Amino acid sequence: MFKNILLPVDGSERALKAVETGIELAAQLGAKVFAVHVMPPLSTVSFMSELLQHSACHSDVAKAHAQQYLDEVVQRANAVNVPCETEYVFDLRPYAAIVAAAAKHHCDLIVMRSRGSEGLERVLLGSVPHKVMSCCNTPVLVCS
């Protein structure tokens, strides 16, 4: 059935619940998981040297957080002997990066959390899972 499961992570408790679901499913199916964390890039257009220095610091902090989130997925996967690979990417559109990661790593299922937005925010911004499902031919399991 499913052999390569993509697990987008953002460090939230909801994302970790979806990670647990994806890892449990992978363990039952003999599949492997691939975790991805998407970080929005800090604006690259800057004219002040102080802002440029802040950008480098921001990037380092963002990468460190990303690695912590991904390490947590690896630990959980290792605990049940599920093969796991990880990567973090910079992209302004998390849904596009998730779709690209699914294609790049030949994933046949994406397990992700619901965004949790409600009301006007959801109407104006849309949800990442909805955008992923709209742009991708890969099945998406959305966990609340």
Coordinates of N, CA, C and O in Angstrom, one line a residue:
M1 N 0.8 -1.2 0.0 CA 0.0 0.0 0.0 C 0.9 1.2 0.0 O 1.5 1.6 -1.0
F2 N 1.0 1.9 1.1 CA 1.9 3.1 1.2 C 3.3 2.7 1.6 O 3.5 1.9 2.6
K3 N 4.3 3.2 0.9 CA 5.7 2.8 1.2 C 6.5 4.0 1.7 O 7.5 3.9 2.3
N4 N 6.1 5.3 1.2 CA 6.9 6.5 1.6 C 5.9 7.5 2.1 O 5.1 8.0 1.3
I5 N 6.0 7.9 3.4 CA 5.0 8.8 4.0 C 5.7 10.1 4.4 O 6.7 10.1 5.1
L6 N 5.2 11.2 3.9 CA 5.7 12.5 4.2 C 5.0 13.0 5.4 O 3.8 13.0 5.6
L7 N 5.9 13.6 6.3 CA 5.4 14.1 7.6 C 5.9 15.6 7.7 O 7.0 15.9 8.1
P8 N 5.1 16.6 7.3 CA 5.4 18.0 7.5 C 5.3 18.3 9.0 O 4.4 17.9 9.6
V9 N 6.3 19.0 9.5 CA 6.3 19.3 10.9 C 6.6 20.8 11.1 O 7.4 21.4 10.3
D10 N 6.0 21.4 12.1 CA 6.2 22.8 12.4 C 6.6 23.0 13.9 O 6.6 24.2 14.3
G11 N 6.7 22.0 14.6 CA 7.1 22.1 16.0 C 5.9 22.2 17.0 O 6.1 22.2 18.2
S12 N 4.7 22.2 16.5 CA 3.5 22.3 17.3 C 3.1 21.0 17.8 O 3.4 19.9 17.3
E13 N 2.3 21.0 18.9 CA 1.7 19.7 19.4 C 0.9 19.0 18.4 O 0.9 17.8 18.3
R14 N 0.1 19.8 17.7 CA -0.8 19.2 16.7 C 0.0 18.5 15.6 O -0.4 17.4 15.1
A15 N 1.1 19.1 15.2 CA 2.0 18.5 14.2 C 2.6 17.2 14.7 O 2.7 16.2 14.0
L16 N 3.0 17.2 16.0 CA 3.5 15.9 16.6 C 2.5 14.8 16.7 O 2.8 13.7 16.6
K17 N 1.2 15.2 16.9 CA 0.2 14.2 16.9 C 0.0 13.5 15.5 O -0.1 12.3 15.4
A18 N 0.1 14.4 14.5 CA 0.1 13.8 13.1 C 1.3 13.0 12.8 O 1.2 12.0 12.2
V19 N 2.5 13.4 13.3 CA 3.7 12.6 13.2 C 3.5 11.3 13.8 O 3.9 10.2 13.2
E20 N 3.0 11.2 15.0 CA 2.7 9.9 15.7 C 1.8 9.0 14.8 O 2.1 7.8 14.7
T21 N 0.8 9.6 14.3 CA -0.1 8.9 13.4 C 0.6 8.3 12.2 O 0.5 7.1 11.8
G22 N 1.4 9.2 11.6 CA 2.2 8.8 10.4 C 3.2 7.7 10.7 O 3.3 6.7 9.9
I23 N 3.8 7.8 11.8 CA 4.8 6.8 12.2 C 4.2 5.5 12.5 O 4.6 4.4 12.1
E24 N 3.0 5.5 13.3 CA 2.3 4.3 13.6 C 1.9 3.6 12.3 O 2.0 2.4 12.2
L25 N 1.4 4.4 11.4 CA 0.9 3.8 10.1 C 2.1 3.2 9.3 O 2.0 2.1 8.8
A26 N 3.2 3.9 9.3 CA 4.4 3.4 8.6 C 4.9 2.1 9.3 O 5.3 1.1 8.6
A27 N 4.8 2.0 10.6 CA 5.3 0.8 11.3 C 4.4 -0.4 10.9 O 4.9 -1.5 10.7
Q28 N 3.1 -0.2 10.8 CA 2.1 -1.2 10.5 C 2.3 -1.7 9.0 O 2.1 -2.8 8.7
L29 N 2.7 -0.7 8.1 CA 2.8 -1.1 6.7 C 4.2 -1.4 6.3 O 4.4 -1.8 5.1
G30 N 5.1 -1.3 7.1 CA 6.5 -1.5 6.7 C 7.0 -0.4 5.8 O 7.9 -0.6 5.0
A31 N 6.5 0.8 6.0 CA 6.9 1.9 5.2 C 8.0 2.8 5.9 O 8.3 2.5 7.0
K32 N 8.5 3.7 5.1 CA 9.5 4.7 5.7 C 8.8 6.0 5.7 O 7.9 6.3 5.0
V33 N 9.4 6.9 6.6 CA 8.8 8.3 6.7 C 9.9 9.3 6.3 O 11.1 9.0 6.4
F34 N 9.4 10.4 5.8 CA 10.3 11.5 5.4 C 9.7 12.7 6.1 O 8.6 13.1 5.8
A35 N 10.4 13.4 7.0 CA 9.9 14.6 7.7 C 10.5 15.8 7.0 O 11.7 15.9 6.7
V36 N 9.7 16.8 6.8 CA 10.1 18.1 6.3 C 9.6 19.3 7.1 O 8.5 19.2 7.6
H37 N 10.4 20.3 7.3 CA 10.1 21.5 8.0 C 10.3 22.6 7.0 O 11.3 22.8 6.5
V38 N 9.2 23.4 6.9 CA 9.3 24.6 6.0 C 9.4 25.9 6.7 O 8.6 26.1 7.6
M39 N 10.5 26.6 6.4 CA 10.7 27.9 7.1 C 10.5 29.1 6.1 O 11.1 29.0 4.9
P40 N 9.8 30.1 6.4 CA 9.7 31.2 5.5 C 11.1 32.0 5.5 O 11.6 32.2 6.6
P41 N 11.6 32.4 4.4 CA 12.8 33.1 4.3 C 12.6 34.5 4.8 O 11.6 35.1 4.6
L42 N 13.6 35.1 5.5 CA 13.6 36.5 5.8 C 13.9 37.3 4.5 O 14.6 36.8 3.7
S43 N 13.3 38.4 4.4 CA 13.4 39.2 3.2 C 14.9 39.3 2.8 O 15.7 39.7 3.7
T44 N 15.2 39.1 1.6 CA 16.6 39.2 1.1 C 17.0 40.6 0.7 O 18.1 40.9 0.4
V45 N 16.0 41.5 0.6 CA 16.3 42.9 0.1 C 16.5 43.7 1.3 O 15.5 44.0 2.1
S46 N 17.7 44.2 1.6 CA 18.0 45.0 2.7 C 19.1 46.0 2.4 O 20.0 45.6 1.7
F47 N 19.0 47.2 3.0 CA 20.0 48.2 2.7 C 20.8 48.6 3.9 O 21.8 49.3 3.8
M48 N 20.5 48.0 5.0 CA 21.2 48.4 6.2 C 22.0 47.2 6.7 O 21.5 46.1 6.8
S49 N 23.3 47.4 7.1 CA 24.1 46.3 7.5 C 23.6 45.7 8.7 O 23.7 44.5 8.9
E50 N 23.0 46.4 9.6 CA 22.5 45.8 10.9 C 21.4 44.8 10.5 O 21.3 43.8 11.2
L51 N 20.5 45.1 9.6 CA 19.5 44.2 9.2 C 20.0 43.0 8.6 O 19.5 41.9 8.8
L52 N 21.1 43.1 7.8 CA 21.7 42.0 7.2 C 22.3 41.0 8.3 O 22.2 39.8 8.2
Q53 N 22.9 41.6 9.3 CA 23.4 40.8 10.4 C 22.3 40.1 11.1 O 22.4 39.0 11.5
H54 N 21.2 40.8 11.3 CA 20.0 40.2 12.0 C 19.5 39.1 11.1 O 19.1 38.0 11.6
S55 N 19.5 39.2 9.8 CA 19.0 38.2 8.9 C 19.8 36.9 9.1 O 19.3 35.8 9.1
A56 N 21.2 37.0 9.2 CA 22.0 35.9 9.3 C 21.7 35.2 10.7 O 21.6 34.0 10.8
C57 N 21.5 36.0 11.7 CA 21.2 35.4 13.0 C 19.8 34.7 13.0 O 19.7 33.7 13.5
H58 N 18.9 35.4 12.4 CA 17.5 34.8 12.2 C 17.6 33.4 11.5 O 17.0 32.4 11.9
S59 N 18.4 33.4 10.5 CA 18.5 32.1 9.7 C 19.2 31.0 10.6 O 18.7 29.9 10.5
D60 N 20.2 31.3 11.3 CA 20.8 30.4 12.2 C 19.8 29.8 13.3 O 19.8 28.6 13.5
V61 N 19.1 30.7 13.9 CA 18.1 30.3 14.9 C 17.0 29.5 14.2 O 16.6 28.5 14.8
A62 N 16.5 29.9 13.1 CA 15.5 29.1 12.4 C 16.0 27.7 12.0 O 15.2 26.7 12.2
K63 N 17.2 27.6 11.6 CA 17.8 26.3 11.2 C 17.9 25.4 12.5 O 17.6 24.2 12.4
A64 N 18.3 26.0 13.6 CA 18.4 25.3 14.8 C 17.1 24.7 15.3 O 17.0 23.6 15.7
H65 N 16.1 25.6 15.2 CA 14.7 25.1 15.6 C 14.2 24.0 14.7 O 13.7 23.0 15.1
A66 N 14.5 24.2 13.4 CA 14.1 23.2 12.4 C 14.7 21.9 12.7 O 14.1 20.8 12.7
Q67 N 16.0 21.9 13.0 CA 16.7 20.6 13.3 C 16.2 20.0 14.6 O 16.0 18.8 14.7
Q68 N 15.8 20.8 15.6 CA 15.2 20.2 16.8 C 13.9 19.5 16.5 O 13.6 18.4 17.0
Y69 N 13.0 20.2 15.6 CA 11.7 19.6 15.3 C 12.0 18.2 14.5 O 11.3 17.2 14.8
L70 N 12.9 18.3 13.6 CA 13.2 17.1 12.8 C 13.8 16.0 13.6 O 13.5 14.8 13.5
D71 N 14.7 16.3 14.6 CA 15.3 15.3 15.5 C 14.3 14.6 16.3 O 14.4 13.4 16.6
E72 N 13.2 15.4 16.7 CA 12.1 14.8 17.5 C 11.4 13.7 16.6 O 11.1 12.6 17.1
V73 N 11.2 13.9 15.4 CA 10.6 13.0 14.5 C 11.5 11.7 14.3 O 11.0 10.6 14.4
V74 N 12.8 11.9 14.1 CA 13.7 10.8 14.0 C 13.7 10.0 15.3 O 13.7 8.7 15.2
Q75 N 13.7 10.6 16.4 CA 13.7 9.8 17.7 C 12.4 9.0 17.8 O 12.5 7.8 18.2
R76 N 11.3 9.6 17.4 CA 10.0 8.8 17.5 C 10.0 7.7 16.5 O 9.5 6.6 16.8
A77 N 10.5 7.9 15.3 CA 10.6 6.8 14.3 C 11.5 5.7 14.7 O 11.2 4.5 14.6
N78 N 12.7 6.1 15.2 CA 13.7 5.1 15.7 C 13.1 4.2 16.8 O 13.5 3.1 16.9
A79 N 12.3 4.8 17.7 CA 11.7 4.1 18.8 C 10.9 2.9 18.3 O 10.8 1.9 19.1
V80 N 10.3 3.0 17.1 CA 9.5 1.8 16.6 C 10.1 1.2 15.3 O 9.5 0.6 14.6
N81 N 11.4 1.5 15.1 CA 12.2 0.9 14.0 C 11.6 1.3 12.6 O 11.6 0.5 11.7
V82 N 11.2 2.5 12.5 CA 10.7 3.0 11.2 C 11.8 3.9 10.6 O 12.3 4.8 11.2
P83 N 12.3 3.5 9.4 CA 13.3 4.4 8.7 C 12.8 5.8 8.5 O 11.6 6.0 8.1
C84 N 13.7 6.8 8.8 CA 13.3 8.2 8.7 C 14.4 9.0 8.1 O 15.5 8.9 8.5
E85 N 14.0 9.9 7.2 CA 14.9 10.9 6.6 C 14.3 12.2 6.9 O 13.1 12.3 7.0
T86 N 15.1 13.3 6.9 CA 14.6 14.6 7.2 C 15.2 15.7 6.3 O 16.3 15.4 5.8
E87 N 14.6 16.8 6.2 CA 15.2 18.0 5.6 C 14.3 19.2 6.0 O 13.2 19.1 6.3
Y88 N 15.0 20.4 5.9 CA 14.3 21.6 6.1 C 14.5 22.4 4.9 O 15.5 22.3 4.2
V89 N 13.5 23.2 4.5 CA 13.6 24.1 3.3 C 13.1 25.5 3.7 O 12.3 25.7 4.6
F90 N 13.5 26.4 2.9 CA 13.0 27.8 3.0 C 12.1 28.0 1.8 O 12.4 27.8 0.7
D91 N 10.9 28.5 2.2 CA 9.9 28.8 1.1 C 8.8 29.7 1.7 O 8.3 29.4 2.9
L92 N 8.3 30.7 1.0 CA 7.3 31.5 1.4 C 5.9 30.8 1.4 O 5.0 31.3 2.1
R93 N 5.8 29.8 0.6 CA 4.6 29.0 0.5 C 4.7 27.6 1.0 O 5.1 26.7 0.3
P94 N 4.4 27.4 2.3 CA 4.6 26.1 2.9 C 3.9 25.0 2.1 O 4.5 23.9 1.9
Y95 N 2.7 25.2 1.6 CA 2.0 24.2 0.8 C 2.8 23.7 -0.4 O 2.9 22.6 -0.7
A96 N 3.4 24.7 -1.1 CA 4.2 24.4 -2.3 C 5.5 23.6 -1.9 O 5.8 22.6 -2.7
A97 N 6.1 23.9 -0.8 CA 7.3 23.2 -0.4 C 6.9 21.7 0.0 O 7.6 20.8 -0.3
I98 N 5.7 21.6 0.6 CA 5.3 20.2 1.0 C 5.0 19.4 -0.2 O 5.4 18.2 -0.3
V99 N 4.3 20.0 -1.2 CA 4.0 19.3 -2.4 C 5.3 18.9 -3.1 O 5.4 17.8 -3.6
A100 N 6.3 19.8 -3.2 CA 7.5 19.6 -3.8 C 8.3 18.4 -3.1 O 8.9 17.6 -3.8
A101 N 8.3 18.4 -1.8 CA 9.0 17.4 -1.0 C 8.3 16.0 -1.3 O 9.0 15.0 -1.4
A102 N 7.0 16.0 -1.4 CA 6.3 14.7 -1.7 C 6.8 14.2 -3.0 O 7.0 13.0 -3.2
A103 N 6.9 15.0 -4.0 CA 7.3 14.6 -5.4 C 8.8 14.2 -5.4 O 9.1 13.2 -5.9
K104 N 9.6 15.0 -4.7 CA 11.0 14.8 -4.7 C 11.4 13.4 -4.1 O 12.3 12.7 -4.6
H105 N 10.7 13.1 -3.0 CA 11.0 11.9 -2.3 C 10.0 10.7 -2.6 O 10.0 9.7 -1.9
H106 N 9.3 10.9 -3.7 CA 8.4 9.8 -4.1 C 7.4 9.3 -3.0 O 7.2 8.1 -2.9
C107 N 6.9 10.3 -2.3 CA 6.0 9.9 -1.2 C 4.6 9.6 -1.8 O 4.1 10.2 -2.7
D108 N 4.0 8.5 -1.3 CA 2.6 8.1 -1.7 C 1.5 8.5 -0.7 O 0.4 8.1 -0.9
L109 N 1.9 9.1 0.4 CA 0.9 9.6 1.4 C 1.6 10.8 2.1 O 2.8 10.7 2.4
I110 N 0.8 11.8 2.4 CA 1.2 12.9 3.3 C 0.3 12.9 4.5 O -1.0 12.8 4.4
V111 N 0.9 12.8 5.7 CA 0.1 12.9 6.9 C 0.5 14.2 7.6 O 1.6 14.4 7.9
M112 N -0.5 15.1 7.8 CA -0.3 16.4 8.3 C -1.4 16.8 9.3 O -2.5 16.3 9.3
R113 N -1.1 17.8 10.0 CA -2.1 18.4 11.0 C -3.0 19.3 10.3 O -2.7 19.9 9.3
S114 N -4.1 19.5 10.9 CA -5.0 20.6 10.4 C -4.4 21.9 11.0 O -3.7 21.9 12.1
R115 N -4.5 23.0 10.3 CA -3.9 24.2 10.7 C -4.5 24.8 12.0 O -3.8 25.4 12.8
G116 N -5.8 24.6 12.2 CA -6.4 25.0 13.4 C -7.0 26.4 13.3 O -7.5 27.0 14.3
S117 N -6.8 27.1 12.1 CA -7.4 28.4 12.0 C -8.9 28.3 11.8 O -9.4 27.3 11.3
E118 N -9.6 29.4 12.2 CA -11.0 29.4 12.2 C -11.5 30.7 11.6 O -10.7 31.7 11.6
G119 N -12.7 30.8 11.2 CA -13.4 32.0 10.9 C -12.7 32.8 9.8 O -12.3 32.2 8.7
L120 N -12.6 34.1 9.9 CA -12.1 35.0 8.9 C -10.7 34.6 8.5 O -10.3 34.7 7.3
E121 N -9.8 34.2 9.4 CA -8.4 33.9 9.1 C -8.4 32.7 8.1 O -7.7 32.7 7.1
R122 N -9.3 31.7 8.3 CA -9.3 30.6 7.4 C -9.8 31.0 6.0 O -9.3 30.5 5.0
V123 N -10.8 31.9 6.0 CA -11.4 32.3 4.7 C -10.3 33.1 3.9 O -10.2 32.9 2.7
L124 N -9.6 34.0 4.6 CA -8.7 34.9 3.9 C -7.4 34.2 3.6 O -6.8 34.4 2.5
L125 N -6.9 33.4 4.4 CA -5.6 32.7 4.2 C -5.7 31.3 3.7 O -4.7 30.8 3.1
G126 N -6.8 30.7 3.9 CA -6.9 29.3 3.6 C -6.1 28.4 4.5 O -5.3 28.9 5.3
S127 N -6.2 27.1 4.4 CA -5.4 26.2 5.3 C -4.3 25.6 4.4 O -4.5 25.3 3.2
V128 N -3.2 25.3 5.1 CA -2.1 24.6 4.4 C -2.6 23.2 3.9 O -2.4 22.9 2.7
P129 N -3.3 22.4 4.7 CA -3.7 21.1 4.2 C -4.6 21.2 3.0 O -4.5 20.5 2.1
H130 N -5.5 22.2 3.0 CA -6.4 22.4 1.9 C -5.6 22.7 0.6 O -5.9 22.2 -0.5
K131 N -4.7 23.6 0.7 CA -3.8 24.0 -0.4 C -3.0 22.8 -0.9 O -2.8 22.6 -2.1
V132 N -2.5 22.0 0.0 CA -1.7 20.8 -0.4 C -2.6 19.9 -1.2 O -2.3 19.4 -2.2
M133 N -3.8 19.6 -0.6 CA -4.7 18.7 -1.3 C -5.1 19.3 -2.7 O -5.4 18.5 -3.6
S134 N -5.2 20.6 -2.8 CA -5.6 21.2 -4.1 C -4.5 21.1 -5.1 O -4.8 21.1 -6.3
C135 N -3.3 21.1 -4.7 CA -2.1 21.1 -5.6 C -1.4 19.8 -5.8 O -0.4 19.8 -6.6
C136 N -1.9 18.8 -5.2 CA -1.1 17.5 -5.2 C -1.9 16.3 -5.6 O -3.1 16.3 -5.2
N137 N -1.4 15.4 -6.3 CA -2.1 14.2 -6.6 C -1.9 13.1 -5.5 O -2.5 12.0 -5.6
T138 N -1.0 13.4 -4.5 CA -0.7 12.4 -3.5 C -1.8 12.5 -2.4 O -2.3 13.6 -2.1
P139 N -2.3 11.4 -1.9 CA -3.3 11.4 -0.9 C -2.8 12.1 0.4 O -1.6 12.0 0.7
V140 N -3.7 12.8 1.0 CA -3.4 13.5 2.2 C -4.3 13.1 3.4 O -5.5 13.1 3.2
L141 N -3.7 12.7 4.5 CA -4.4 12.3 5.7 C -4.2 13.5 6.6 O -3.1 13.8 7.0
V142 N -5.4 14.2 7.0 CA -5.3 15.4 7.8 C -5.8 14.9 9.2 O -6.9 14.4 9.4
C143 N -4.9 15.2 10.2 CA -5.2 14.8 11.6 C -5.5 16.1 12.4 O -4.8 17.1 12.2
S144 N -6.6 16.0 13.1 CA -7.0 17.2 13.9 C -6.3 17.2 15.3 O -5.8 16.3 15.7

